[in-house]
Coordinates of C-alpha atoms in Angstrom, one line a residue:
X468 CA 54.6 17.4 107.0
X469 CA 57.5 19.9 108.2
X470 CA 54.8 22.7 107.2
X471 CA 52.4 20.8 110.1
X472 CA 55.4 20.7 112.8
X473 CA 56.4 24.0 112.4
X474 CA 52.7 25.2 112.7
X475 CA 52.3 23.2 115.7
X476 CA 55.7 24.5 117.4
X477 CA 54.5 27.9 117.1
X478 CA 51.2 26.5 119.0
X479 CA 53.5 25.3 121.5
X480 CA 55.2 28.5 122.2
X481 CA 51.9 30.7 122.6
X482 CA 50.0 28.0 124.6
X483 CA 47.1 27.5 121.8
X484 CA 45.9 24.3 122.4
X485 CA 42.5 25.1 120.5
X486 CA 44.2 26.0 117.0
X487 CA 46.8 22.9 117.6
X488 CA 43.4 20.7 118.0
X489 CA 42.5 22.0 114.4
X490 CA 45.8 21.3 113.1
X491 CA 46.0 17.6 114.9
X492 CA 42.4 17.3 112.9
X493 CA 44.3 18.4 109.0
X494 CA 47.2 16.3 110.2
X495 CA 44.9 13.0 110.5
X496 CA 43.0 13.6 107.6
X497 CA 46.5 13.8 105.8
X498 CA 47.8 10.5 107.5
X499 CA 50.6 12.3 108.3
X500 CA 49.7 11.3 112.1
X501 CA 51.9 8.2 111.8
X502 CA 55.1 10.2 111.6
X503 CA 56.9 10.1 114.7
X504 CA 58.2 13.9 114.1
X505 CA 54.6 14.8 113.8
X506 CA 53.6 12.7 116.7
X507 CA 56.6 15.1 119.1
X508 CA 55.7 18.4 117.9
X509 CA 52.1 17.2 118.9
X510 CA 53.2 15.7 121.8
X511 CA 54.7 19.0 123.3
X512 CA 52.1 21.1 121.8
X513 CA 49.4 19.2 124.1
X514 CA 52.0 19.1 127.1
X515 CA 52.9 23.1 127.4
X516 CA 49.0 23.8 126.9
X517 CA 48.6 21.5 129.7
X518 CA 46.1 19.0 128.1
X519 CA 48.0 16.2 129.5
X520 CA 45.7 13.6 128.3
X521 CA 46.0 14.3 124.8
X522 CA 49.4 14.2 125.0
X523 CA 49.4 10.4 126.8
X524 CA 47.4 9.5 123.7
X525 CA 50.1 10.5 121.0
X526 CA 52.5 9.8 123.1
X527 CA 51.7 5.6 123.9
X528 CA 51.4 5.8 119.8
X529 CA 54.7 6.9 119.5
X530 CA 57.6 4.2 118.1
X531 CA 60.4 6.0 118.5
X532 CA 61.0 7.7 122.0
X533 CA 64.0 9.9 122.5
X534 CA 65.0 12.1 125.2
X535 CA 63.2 15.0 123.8
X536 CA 59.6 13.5 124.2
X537 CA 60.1 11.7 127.6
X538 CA 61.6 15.1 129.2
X539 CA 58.1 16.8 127.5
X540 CA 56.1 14.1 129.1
X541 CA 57.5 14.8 132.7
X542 CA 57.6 18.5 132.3
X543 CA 53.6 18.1 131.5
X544 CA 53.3 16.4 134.1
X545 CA 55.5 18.1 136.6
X546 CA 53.3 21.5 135.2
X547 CA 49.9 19.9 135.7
X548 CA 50.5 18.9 139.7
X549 CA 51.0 14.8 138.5
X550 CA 54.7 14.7 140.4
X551 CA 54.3 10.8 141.2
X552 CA 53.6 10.1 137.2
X553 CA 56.3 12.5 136.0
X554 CA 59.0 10.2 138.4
X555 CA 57.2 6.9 137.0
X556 CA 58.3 8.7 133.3
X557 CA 61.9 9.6 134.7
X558 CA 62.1 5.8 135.8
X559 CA 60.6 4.4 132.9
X560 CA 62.6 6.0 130.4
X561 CA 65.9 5.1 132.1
X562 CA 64.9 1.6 132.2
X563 CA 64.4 2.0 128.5
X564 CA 68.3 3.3 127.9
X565 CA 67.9 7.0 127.8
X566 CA 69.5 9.0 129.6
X567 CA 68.0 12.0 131.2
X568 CA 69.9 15.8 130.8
X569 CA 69.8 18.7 132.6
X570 CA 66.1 19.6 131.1
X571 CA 64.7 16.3 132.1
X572 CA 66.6 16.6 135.9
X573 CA 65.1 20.1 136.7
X574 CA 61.9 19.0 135.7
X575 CA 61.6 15.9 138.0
X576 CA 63.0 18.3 140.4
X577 CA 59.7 20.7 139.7
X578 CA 57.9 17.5 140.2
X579 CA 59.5 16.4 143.6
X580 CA 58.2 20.3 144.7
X581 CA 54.8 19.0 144.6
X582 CA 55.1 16.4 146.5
X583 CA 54.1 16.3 150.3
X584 CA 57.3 13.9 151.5
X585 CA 60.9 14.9 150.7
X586 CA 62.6 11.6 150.0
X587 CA 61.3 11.8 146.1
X588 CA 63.7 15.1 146.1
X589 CA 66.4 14.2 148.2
X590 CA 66.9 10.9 146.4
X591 CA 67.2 13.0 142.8
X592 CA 69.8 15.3 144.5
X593 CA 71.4 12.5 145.1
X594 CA 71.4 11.0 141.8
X595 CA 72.6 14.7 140.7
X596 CA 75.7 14.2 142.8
X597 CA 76.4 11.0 142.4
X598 CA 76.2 12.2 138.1
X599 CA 78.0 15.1 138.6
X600 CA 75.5 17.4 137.6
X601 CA 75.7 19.7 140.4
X602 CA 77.6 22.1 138.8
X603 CA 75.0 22.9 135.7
X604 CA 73.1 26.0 136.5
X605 CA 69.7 24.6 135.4
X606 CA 69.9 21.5 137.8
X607 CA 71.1 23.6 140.8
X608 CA 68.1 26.7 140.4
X609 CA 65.8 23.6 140.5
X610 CA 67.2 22.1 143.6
X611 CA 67.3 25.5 145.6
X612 CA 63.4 25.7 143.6
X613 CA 62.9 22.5 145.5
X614 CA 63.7 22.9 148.8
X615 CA 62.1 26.1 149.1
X616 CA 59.0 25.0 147.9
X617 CA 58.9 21.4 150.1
X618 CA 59.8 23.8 153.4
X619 CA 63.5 22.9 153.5
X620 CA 64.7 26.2 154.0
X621 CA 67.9 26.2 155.2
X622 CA 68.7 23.2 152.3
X623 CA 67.5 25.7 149.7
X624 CA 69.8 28.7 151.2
X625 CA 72.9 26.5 151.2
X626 CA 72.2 25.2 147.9
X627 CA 72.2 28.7 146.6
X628 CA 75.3 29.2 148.3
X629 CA 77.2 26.7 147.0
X630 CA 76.4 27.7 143.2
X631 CA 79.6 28.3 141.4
X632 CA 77.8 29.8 138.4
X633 CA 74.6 31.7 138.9
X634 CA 72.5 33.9 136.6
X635 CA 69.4 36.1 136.7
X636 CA 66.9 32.7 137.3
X637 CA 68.8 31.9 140.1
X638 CA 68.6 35.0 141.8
X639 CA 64.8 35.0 141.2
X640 CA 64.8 31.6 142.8
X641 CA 66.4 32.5 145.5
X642 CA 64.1 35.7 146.0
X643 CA 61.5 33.8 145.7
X644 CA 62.0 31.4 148.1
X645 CA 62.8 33.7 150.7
X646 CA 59.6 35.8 149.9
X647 CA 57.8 32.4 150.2
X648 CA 59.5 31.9 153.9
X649 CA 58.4 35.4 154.8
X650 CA 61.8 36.2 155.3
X651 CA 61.4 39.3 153.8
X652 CA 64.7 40.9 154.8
X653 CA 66.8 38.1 153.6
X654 CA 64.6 38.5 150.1
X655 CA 65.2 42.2 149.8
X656 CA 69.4 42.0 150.5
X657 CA 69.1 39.2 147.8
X658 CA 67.9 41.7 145.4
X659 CA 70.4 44.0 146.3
X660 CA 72.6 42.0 145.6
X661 CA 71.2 40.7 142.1
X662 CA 71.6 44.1 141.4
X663 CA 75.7 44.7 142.3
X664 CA 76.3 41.9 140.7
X665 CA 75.2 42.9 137.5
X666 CA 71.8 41.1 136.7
X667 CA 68.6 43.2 135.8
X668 CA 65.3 42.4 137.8
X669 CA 62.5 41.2 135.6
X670 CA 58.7 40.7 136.3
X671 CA 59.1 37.9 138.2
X672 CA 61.8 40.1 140.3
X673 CA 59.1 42.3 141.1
X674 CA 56.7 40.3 141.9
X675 CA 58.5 38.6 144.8
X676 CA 59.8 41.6 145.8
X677 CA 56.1 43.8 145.8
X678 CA 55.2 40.9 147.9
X679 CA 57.7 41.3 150.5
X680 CA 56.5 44.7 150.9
X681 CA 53.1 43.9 151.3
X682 CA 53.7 41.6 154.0
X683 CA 56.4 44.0 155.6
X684 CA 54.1 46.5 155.6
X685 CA 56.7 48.5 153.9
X686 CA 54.4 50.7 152.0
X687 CA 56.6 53.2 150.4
X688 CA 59.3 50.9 149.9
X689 CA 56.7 49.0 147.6
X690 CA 55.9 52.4 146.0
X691 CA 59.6 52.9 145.4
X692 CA 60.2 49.7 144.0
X693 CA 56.9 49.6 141.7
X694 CA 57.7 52.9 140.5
X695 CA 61.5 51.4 139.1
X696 CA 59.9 48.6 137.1
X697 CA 59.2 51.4 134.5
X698 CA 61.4 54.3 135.5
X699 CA 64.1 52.4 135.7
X700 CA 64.1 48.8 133.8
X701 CA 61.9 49.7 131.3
X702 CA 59.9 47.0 132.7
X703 CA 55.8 46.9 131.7
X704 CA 53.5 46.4 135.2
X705 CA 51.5 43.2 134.9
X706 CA 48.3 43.1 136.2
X707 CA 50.3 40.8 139.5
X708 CA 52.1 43.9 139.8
X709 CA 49.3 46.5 140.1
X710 CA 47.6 43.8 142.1
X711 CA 50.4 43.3 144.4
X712 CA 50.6 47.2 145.1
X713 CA 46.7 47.2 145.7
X714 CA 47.5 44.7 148.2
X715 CA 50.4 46.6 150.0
X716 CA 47.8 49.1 150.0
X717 CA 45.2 47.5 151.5
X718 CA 46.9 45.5 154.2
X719 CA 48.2 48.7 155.6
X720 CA 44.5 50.1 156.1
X721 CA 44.8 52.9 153.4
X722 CA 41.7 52.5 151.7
X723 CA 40.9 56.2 150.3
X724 CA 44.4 55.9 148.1
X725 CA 43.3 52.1 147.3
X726 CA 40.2 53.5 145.6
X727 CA 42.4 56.3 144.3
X728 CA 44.4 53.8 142.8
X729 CA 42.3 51.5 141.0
X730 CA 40.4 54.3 139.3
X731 CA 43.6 56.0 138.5
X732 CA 45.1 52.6 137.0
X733 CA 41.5 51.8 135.4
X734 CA 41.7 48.6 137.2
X735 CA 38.0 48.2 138.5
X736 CA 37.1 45.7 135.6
X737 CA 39.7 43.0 136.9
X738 CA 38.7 40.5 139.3
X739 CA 42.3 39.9 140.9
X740 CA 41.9 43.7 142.3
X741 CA 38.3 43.0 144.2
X742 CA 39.7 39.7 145.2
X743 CA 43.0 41.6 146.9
X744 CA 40.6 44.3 148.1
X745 CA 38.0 41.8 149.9
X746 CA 40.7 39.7 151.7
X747 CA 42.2 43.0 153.3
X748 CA 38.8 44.2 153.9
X749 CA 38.3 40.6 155.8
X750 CA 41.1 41.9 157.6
X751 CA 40.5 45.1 158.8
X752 CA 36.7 44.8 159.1
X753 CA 35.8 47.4 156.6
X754 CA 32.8 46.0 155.4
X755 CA 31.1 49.2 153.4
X756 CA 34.6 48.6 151.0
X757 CA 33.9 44.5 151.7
X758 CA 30.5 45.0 150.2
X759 CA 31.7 46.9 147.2
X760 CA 34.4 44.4 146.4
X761 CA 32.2 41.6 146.5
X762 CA 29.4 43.0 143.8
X763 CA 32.2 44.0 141.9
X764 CA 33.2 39.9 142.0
X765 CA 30.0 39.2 141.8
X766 CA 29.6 40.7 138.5
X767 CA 33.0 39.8 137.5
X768 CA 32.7 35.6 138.5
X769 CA 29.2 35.2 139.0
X770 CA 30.4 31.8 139.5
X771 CA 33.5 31.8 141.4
X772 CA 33.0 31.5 145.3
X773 CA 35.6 33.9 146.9
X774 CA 33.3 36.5 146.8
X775 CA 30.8 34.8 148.6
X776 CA 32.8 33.0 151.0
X777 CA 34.8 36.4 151.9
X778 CA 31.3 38.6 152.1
X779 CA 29.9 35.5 154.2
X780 CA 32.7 36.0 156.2
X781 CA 32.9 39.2 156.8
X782 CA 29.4 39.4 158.0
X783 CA 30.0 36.0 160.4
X784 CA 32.8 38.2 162.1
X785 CA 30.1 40.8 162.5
X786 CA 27.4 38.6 164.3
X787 CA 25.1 39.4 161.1
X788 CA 23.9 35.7 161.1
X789 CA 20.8 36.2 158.9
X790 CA 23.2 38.0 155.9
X791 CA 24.7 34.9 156.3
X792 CA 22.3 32.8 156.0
X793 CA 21.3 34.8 152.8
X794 CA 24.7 34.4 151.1
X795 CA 24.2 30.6 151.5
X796 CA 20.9 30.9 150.0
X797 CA 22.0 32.6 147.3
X798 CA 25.2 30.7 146.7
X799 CA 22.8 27.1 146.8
X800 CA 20.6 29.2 144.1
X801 CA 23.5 29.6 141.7
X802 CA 24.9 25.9 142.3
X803 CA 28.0 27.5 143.7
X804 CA 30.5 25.3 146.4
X805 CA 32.6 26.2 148.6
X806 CA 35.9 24.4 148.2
X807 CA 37.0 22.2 151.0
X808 CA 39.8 22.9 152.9
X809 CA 42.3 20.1 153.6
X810 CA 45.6 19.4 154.9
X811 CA 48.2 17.0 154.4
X812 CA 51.3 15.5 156.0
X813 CA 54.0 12.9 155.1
X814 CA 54.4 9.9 157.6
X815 CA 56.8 7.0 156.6
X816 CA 56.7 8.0 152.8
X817 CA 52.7 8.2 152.8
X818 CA 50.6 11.5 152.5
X819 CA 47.7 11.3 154.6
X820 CA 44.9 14.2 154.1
X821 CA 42.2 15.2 156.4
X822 CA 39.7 17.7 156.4
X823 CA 38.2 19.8 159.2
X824 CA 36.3 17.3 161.6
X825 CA 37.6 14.7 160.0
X826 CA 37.3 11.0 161.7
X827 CA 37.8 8.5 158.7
X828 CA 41.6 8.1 159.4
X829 CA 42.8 4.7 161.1
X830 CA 44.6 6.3 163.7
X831 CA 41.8 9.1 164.4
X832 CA 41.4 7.9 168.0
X833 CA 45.3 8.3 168.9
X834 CA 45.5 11.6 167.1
X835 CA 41.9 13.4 169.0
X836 CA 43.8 11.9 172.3
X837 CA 47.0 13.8 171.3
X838 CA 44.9 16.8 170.7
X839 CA 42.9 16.4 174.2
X840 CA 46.1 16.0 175.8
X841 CA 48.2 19.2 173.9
X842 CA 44.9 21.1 174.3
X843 CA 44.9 20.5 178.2
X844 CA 48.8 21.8 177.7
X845 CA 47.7 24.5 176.5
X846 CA 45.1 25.9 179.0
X847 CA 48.1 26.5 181.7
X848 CA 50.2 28.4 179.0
X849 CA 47.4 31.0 178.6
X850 CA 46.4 30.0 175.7
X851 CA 43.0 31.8 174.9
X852 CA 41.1 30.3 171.4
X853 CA 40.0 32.4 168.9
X854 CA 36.5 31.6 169.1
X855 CA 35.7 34.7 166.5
X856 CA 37.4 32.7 163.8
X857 CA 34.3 29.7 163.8
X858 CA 32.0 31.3 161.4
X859 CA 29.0 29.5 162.6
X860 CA 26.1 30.3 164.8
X861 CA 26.9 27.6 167.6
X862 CA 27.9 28.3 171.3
X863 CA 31.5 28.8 172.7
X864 CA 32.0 25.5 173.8
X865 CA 31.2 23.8 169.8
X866 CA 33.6 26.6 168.6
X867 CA 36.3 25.4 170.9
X868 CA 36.1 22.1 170.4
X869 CA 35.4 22.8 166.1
X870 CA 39.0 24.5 166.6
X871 CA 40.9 22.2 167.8
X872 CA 39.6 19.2 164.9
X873 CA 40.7 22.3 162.0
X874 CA 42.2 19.9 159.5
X875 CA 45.8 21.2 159.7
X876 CA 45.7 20.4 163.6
X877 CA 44.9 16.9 162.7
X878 CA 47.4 16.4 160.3
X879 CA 49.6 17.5 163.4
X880 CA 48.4 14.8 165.7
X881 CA 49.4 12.6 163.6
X882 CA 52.6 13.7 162.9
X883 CA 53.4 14.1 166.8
X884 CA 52.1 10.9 167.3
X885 CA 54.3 8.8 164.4
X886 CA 57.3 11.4 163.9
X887 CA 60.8 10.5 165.2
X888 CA 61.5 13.4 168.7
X889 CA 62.8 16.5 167.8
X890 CA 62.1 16.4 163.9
X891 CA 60.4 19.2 162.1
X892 CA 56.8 19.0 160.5
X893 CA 55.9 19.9 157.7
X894 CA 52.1 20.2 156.9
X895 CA 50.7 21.5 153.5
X896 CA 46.9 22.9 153.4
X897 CA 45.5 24.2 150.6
X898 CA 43.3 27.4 152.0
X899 CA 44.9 30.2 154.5
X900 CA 45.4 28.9 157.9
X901 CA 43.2 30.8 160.5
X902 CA 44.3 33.0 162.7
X903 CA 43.7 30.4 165.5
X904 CA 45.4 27.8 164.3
X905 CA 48.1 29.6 163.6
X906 CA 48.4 31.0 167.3
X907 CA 48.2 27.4 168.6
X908 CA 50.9 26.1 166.0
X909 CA 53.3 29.1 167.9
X910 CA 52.3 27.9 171.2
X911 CA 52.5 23.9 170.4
X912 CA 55.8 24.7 168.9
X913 CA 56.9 26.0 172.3
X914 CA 55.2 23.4 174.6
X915 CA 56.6 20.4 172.7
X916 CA 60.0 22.2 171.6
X917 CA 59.2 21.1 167.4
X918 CA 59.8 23.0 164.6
X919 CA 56.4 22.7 162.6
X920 CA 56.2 24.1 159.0
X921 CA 52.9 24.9 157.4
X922 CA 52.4 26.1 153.8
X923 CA 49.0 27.7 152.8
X924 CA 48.2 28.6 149.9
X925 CA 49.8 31.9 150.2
X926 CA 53.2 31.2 152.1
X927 CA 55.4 29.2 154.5
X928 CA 54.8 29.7 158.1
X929 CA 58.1 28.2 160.5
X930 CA 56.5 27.9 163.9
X931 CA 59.7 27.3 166.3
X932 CA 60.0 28.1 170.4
X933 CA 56.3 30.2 170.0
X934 CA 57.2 32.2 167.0
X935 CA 56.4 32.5 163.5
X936 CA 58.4 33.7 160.4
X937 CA 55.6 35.9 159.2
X938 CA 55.7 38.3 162.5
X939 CA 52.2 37.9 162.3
X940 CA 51.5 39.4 159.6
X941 CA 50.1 36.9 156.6

């Protein structure tokens, strides 16, 4: 028996769900899968390889439930994007008279940082006060984790602030969040910091702080700071990293010592690097490099869309309608799908979600009225749309109007229309907001004097009094 849990705690720590299956398989045909001790080892064996199911099945069998397997159960769950069922498991295992730790607290706080509304977080910070947990390191990295990642900011900054004790996490947290915020100097006197105060940067340092670069455009600043991970902290370059300095690279136009690069580092058989190298070609219109990056995928992912969306893309922006039209041949060929873009808000404690040219909400009439009326607004503050970002072949006036029902503007009307005055936004989407959208959201935040928060899938973007964070550069 102890032979079979020490097995499977080693397929814990390296993530092996596929040998741990073979060992769950010995352990039943040893009935030893009635023992409770088994039954945890497999438990968090399932949960860290993220096969969350599995681990609901051993877990329901087991008689015994202590503080170690519910906090397993609601880390898997926080890990696999399931935030409401890991607070349903922080709930449940109260009610059954255990008491949660500092482990189980920072992991319902990961949870709460999925989550579209705030109250799920704010009422755990709470509870943390009211405990008198706040001063445990663990438990106050995770709430400055969660209010960076929910678009709180300012709640994450003071958080970090008022940290008696820190250590090298919470200085990576902190980073982090700023990088996140695009508030790329804050991030980089952070990490000065880290440093007088004693604390080596790791990989995940370096990773926030490459980033910050790359949106910065600080070019040899990134250089400089790449260069250290080994020079200097004895620290290995991940494939992020190299990434990361293909992508400072790139975004700053300098494609010749991009190619250099990549055959220097012997990075042309990774898909991350085309991927990096076709969204800064979408950028800067280089298509001859756009064209390279997307074989490269195409031989890479045959069956991953990014390439074919970005080359598709890329050619839209040209006017080359019938290479378009090819792509979408050739991507209907393969069974290939683009994935949909969506957005999301919170309203009242309920996450709404709409998609671009959406009309199935209740409220859709109220919320295409708001949009008429801000989009009338808008016409005497010089607004001009974007017309170049609608990638179809349809006239000026459809792209206007195929603008302004983007899925993230949507989730704004709503908001305007059911939001208290004066209160901030926050909207998630799960693709990169367009480059209209995102001069509209700077103009709207003007016009109507609201704070409006958007995280894409890359970043946070704080529109306020027709600015962004990002400078305009995302």
């Amino acid at each position: 028996m102890y032979t079979f849990i020490d097995i499977l705690r080693s397929c814990s720590s390296l993530s092996d769900v596929h040998f741990g299956r073979q060992v769950h398989t010995h352990i039943i045909k040893n009935c030893n899968d009635s023992n409770d001790f088994v039954r945890t080892a497999l438990i968090d064996m399932y949960a860290k390889g993220r096969c969350i199911e599995d681990a609901v099945a051993v877990f329901n069998r087991l008689v015994d439930r202590d503080l170690f397997t519910w906090t397993t159960m609601i880390d898997g769950y926080a890990k696999t994007n399931q935030p409401e069922m890991a607070l349903k498991h922080f709930v449940d295992m109260q009610s059954e008279g255990v008491k949660p730790n500092e482990f189980t607290i920072a992991s319902c706080l990961n949870a709460c940082s999925h989550m579209a509304t705030l109250e799920g977080g704010q009422q755990l910070h709470s509870m943390v006060v009211k405990a008198g947990h706040t001063g445990d390191i663990i438990v106050a990295t995770a709430i400055t984790d969660m209010y960076g990642k929910c678009g709180c900011l300012e709640d994450a900054e003071a958080n970090f602030k008022y940290m008696v004790l820190r250590d090298a996490v919470s200085w990576n947290t902190i980073i982090a969040v700023y990088a996140y915020h695009s508030q790329g100097e804050n991030a980089l006197q952070a990490y000065r910091m880290m440093i007088e105060k004693g604390f080596l940067p790791d990989e995940a340092t370096f990773l926030s702080i490459l980033s910050v670069c790359s949106n910065m455009g600080l070019v040899e600043e990134g250089k400089k700071h790449f260069e250290s991970m080994s020079k200097v902290y004895g620290i290995t370059p991940t494939l992020e990293h190299y990434a990361c300095v293909v992508n400072i690279l790139s975004r700053a136009g300098q494609f010749d010592e991009v190619e250099a690069f990549i055959k220097e580092q012997k990075l042309s058989t990774h898909a991350l690097i085309w991927e990096t190298v076709l969204g800064a070609c979408k950028l800067h219109g280089n298509l001859d490099l756009g064209e390279t990056a997307a074989r490269k995928l195409f031989e890479l992912q045959p069956k991953e869309d990014s390439a074919y969306i970005f080359l598709s893309n890329i050619f839209a922006s040209k006017g080359r309608w019938d290479d378009v039209q090819k792509i979408r041949v050739l991507m209907s060929e393969e069974g290939i799908k683009k994935e949909p873009g969506c957005s999301w808000v919170g309203v009242d404690g309920q996450v709404h979600v709409f998609v671009s040219q959406d009309g199935s909400h209740p409220k859709t009439e109220q919320i295409y009225a708001k949009l008429q009326d801000l989009k009338q607004r808008l016409s005497f503050s010089g607004y001009i749309p974007k017309t170049e970002n609608v990638l179809h072949n349809i006239s000026s006036r459809e792209k206007i109007e195929h603008l302004w029902h983007h899925s993230e503007r949507l989730a704004l009307g709503l908001a305007l229309i059911s939001a208290s005055p004066g209160m901030p936004i926050r909207i998630f989407k799960n693709l990169r907001i367009c480059e209209d959208c995102h001069e509209v959201m700077k103009v709207i935040s003007y016009v109507t004097s609201r704070e409006i928060v958007i995280r894409d899938f890359k970043r946070f973007h704080h529109f306020k009094l027709g600015s962004c964070s990002c400078q305009d550069s995302w």
